[in-house]
Steps between C-alpha positions, in 0.01 A plus 500: 500500500250421772209594272633280218540198731156542655332534159668185367410309817131587462494403130658160562284433800190528282610319186813410309700542270601327181386202293742209550626265229348713230140413583270785590272275703781375729541795734741501791363649820737638765396633840771685695458589866778764520660662196655450159741656252452507123816525287377617160833467318555140613128412481527356851260512790657465847273427797613472863295384796213252506408419138234269353510401130211320325527355149276236342475212750787590736569762764829620649576683824843644581675810643717592197384510139661613172303479175646566154202571273703481177667164567190367679713392797403505868756467779392463863673451833439512872248260653372360169181293509385377156150347482353315202188292556552293816880525476713744698874565449716705736833631371771760552497622137272466194550591137189467280500535120151593377590430136597135559306456828814368670545533877850476653514469882807503724509339845151356447283320757184311399241313709368202301164332554372198307227237539765226528676680788378473859625851582708785367832458320757781492712578193795739505726602213784739425332573167149418382403569138148456363459511123234364262328325789817310599706555817878471544671516842874500579658407835163377622390349830179304570371386838184450702660643816463873571797532739801722408710182485255231372513151645514367143542671165556438130756733343543521122723692262212548253127432485302513174121491533284439191131503604303182424816335360795452739736643759875460432728536805877501438770412756255447784623415853309384808594658833417390854550826685838623373625152403482391136404134463501446121501678162328410171608651165146541364148437635204521263144516637243423232179703529318306228289190554728200499464129564869417510645356818666728750824395667423229753681245714320207656469130567224246447483120463436511122787733400731469798699818550447752221606850405334708229689812390435758232772729366391813315702675233412852395662674207240769434119527509485331159730206586456309823444151629580237761696179546368213712717259697305253717623195682294212646676247720286210373432623144812675382562836335244734347637759256335765287490855372250773427557791264293792379597719207311818414429519125442875481867561415488292179135529389258789444297351783495428869524149637722238650651159431523263794680168544494264794666161533548287809574147609256394768741302716420146383819324399532422131212727393553755220438871540152650496449808282262793497523775238265793451491803271277805499515777241285813475583670169468871433222529241320783327279729710183321605652151467631277780648153480662237715678168448554241773667162470587235756670160500542252788684169521511334842609161633384333818646159572412306181228734372548775241261789455535730198272785396506829314259788457468801270276807529477797263272803531435789265256782573386824336316773682378837383256719689217268612587200279732212579594189298719221637637175358675231702648156437587242766664162455585229754685172453570241772658157510206255462697215657471671839124571479188295565265380226271780390733779615572782255862494387471733199281808475476807279269794567437798272290789634376810317313770693344837416363757744341840442381755756344780294339648812557455873168315527536281189733208427535264203725196504574197283740215565575170333745220562607177332647219708671178397590231751675167496436258787705206622371168362222657288471574126556859377218746567346745260541867594234648725364846430344758725363842405343741744360846446320734736362849535461670836326828577476660842218747561389673821223246565640175361783318322428308178728221378457313172733205447533224242729196501579272209665170597636203311634212713605176330541171681707227334383140538707183466451523123755756385304573179195667658412702805251327727296820526529867432367789704436797273277746682409866514423613856359854526408670828330826592523622860360814661594596855334793671616734769285522811142524378302823516135526599394857448754704695585209727811286448430139585768267644448264205701428184381289208664293227329366187676273250431279200750259346566173324697253709683180416446250779700186417735389217295358216167626637288765334506858619229655715341841512496651845328810634590613849437770752623592843394741772744589776385659822809696601369558851210656682555630852222640709524623855216393726491742785828601663619150589424267206621468140360280220729411205407297191709384202431246226487410132267331254631329185307330223596322176276363225618259229343435159447136603219616731725468798536774759701559811436743783735571788453740788662586828403738776651604830320711758651608831334672793735660750374627835708680763290551815799660675864588445599170662301254290397426143258244354511386137263273306589399142289316244682331205338337199648365176319296240530385140218349303514327161165510325581177318640156583858615423692376798783749468248780565394359834673608817430452865378825655610643831270665751598584853477748784801627696492677834777665701509691827798711610531634853766725653510602863796610706783255438271242337443454125274212391309379199254219424424387143285230347284412202201305378476313168152567364529223237583216737327656801810433706690744719862571409794500738509752780826687571581727790803687629575697815808721537599651834770762544640452851728803466665708230759224450299180564194358326345157443230356275279191484326381183278199444284338232179309564295292251136574582370237256701223667493650850876450524804718563735551205810667640634733766796741473678695771769762448679749722757771437719713724654790304654764725760604236704363210764341727251317722223305325310179567237339276337162554217304343316172556217334303296183548304306234191344660411307182826301494556536875857625461697808593526661157777754557718655768736793445736721698696810395727665755733799472684583822768764549779363721709819498527816288694295242373141537156366405341153517248389234292181504254374236318169550202363304352153549242330273284228652401339168639158403607413851658837578815662361716805555450738207727782615753507777767766533690641796732790421737728690568838336757769583496851358842587361510861384264514199530123466380194685622148544274213601546153638191290431391140540255352248317227692318364193805456275732448797745762378706759687563828315717806546378800298642848430250764384530869408214723612511687167457181294247283689473237222874428464696298752792266562401167658719224643324187618556148625305177546600171661705394196541800270623860498287758313590833341262743334592843365219719367619812317279777358328393178711606201822576694789355303873559551837434341 
């Protein structure tokens, strides 16, 4: 017996055992630290002690394991830790079906982390089932407090989690400690992008008091929607609905039908509508298709806006070839558009692509467009055809492209077009890799092109030949303390009208570090463009200047001095300097100034200081003066002061000296930590409002705010985006 157990332990320690789910490449690996028993008649493997199981992308550790190799069932107990990716689940019992890839946990505990959460959230459940990528939890609890009895908690009878779609929580209750405050029958959290309003209560002079509520109904994943009931004290009721119906149950396709209708709160206005449909049919192998339609009708005061759109796509792909055909149509209400705006448009596009080899690509596309504009006669269809060939070789990439355009323009006479543009525009472009000279690779790439271009409507076309050299960068060390770096480019174009254009730019920097405490840098910049003809659009003003900067670091001091000289105007540019001094590990100050050498006048001066001993004690201040306008430009103060382990004082003040001086920001707040939550009392000095705010540490962007001014009371409730309840 001892020999049999030791032999089996050694075999399983090295490698295991059977292919799961009928796939020979999906092996299950089990490592046992103590011993095991193999029941041949029952086809069961029993392992006791520390056990580690690895399968595909998850691992499991436990102290008790039973595996039935015929039924492909794994049962585990005792200190279960299930890891998959970044997720970790602890449980008292686990049953895993390899055939259906279903995991069934009992007494589960999960630590949740998400980019929208400021910390960790803790999920518990009597049962947790994961199947087909979805998760179902019964008798669940969710909190951001890690105490045995949380300060606050959400408890739900059921949670259904569908990744990238929604979370459905049934019979959810909110608890403060052990006291239940309220219960909601269903809460639905949408995980898709949505622009619909979240529940909100507030007050403003335009609407008066208002409440916006959204009630979700959920029958099944193929039938769901929402009802809207909004009320504005000064505008009246706003009503609406939203419904989505999956079409896969009635069509050999996937897709959805969506309706939305809502009254916007203005008394006497009819409903606004929005309907959309999307269908993706199941076609023969190699074919894909899609149909999208949309209709909108909206009313705003006495204006009506109506529009619809339609898009269809059909594609065929086999091996390296692909053909696609699409049709788009758009129709808007011309009465609501300006003269010349497009209110009707149709676009047909046909495209072909072939990749016979990884380095070779052929493509051809064509489209026909018809447009109708407000206040103008009908237009003739415009046509566009483009074809290109691209080949990538080790030394260069060659592109050959041709465009064929036809653009009509309708004059006041509806019988004839004023002009027609009917042109063929070919182009050949060759782009090299970094050039080789013998066995040396140069930091230079080159581009050569030739093409016909169409400059202006009604004008003749031009032939253009162009070339470009790019200096990707040359760095050369001069001794042990200096470095020279150069980059630049040279571009030239020649036209068949005997016109030419040349443009170049170059940047050279010399860096010198005489010691570890200092660095000197001198930079030369030059940019120029020259038109070898009287064509004014080819002429550009060049730039040519020198820049110098000196950095110095010694002890607690860090300083720099920077300036420049314009070689075209022979005038010095502004001089800037900054000195930073660290008085201690918690305190530092800085002084910065600007000086105009050409005018021999000061520009500005800035002073800042910061005292940062820890997160609960911080002080930042700044002050700047504008010598040109002779005003104090800005003054600021930020203070965070801990008054006790639970209370904290925060002050933010910013003053702008422009236009006679004004207070830009002014806030004084008193905050108390309240067991995973905080409440704040703050005074807004700019808006002259007093606010009381309740915030949860786990959800930093959601809060409840109550405010008051001299003559109004303010309420603002911000719930998580997409959280809707009924």
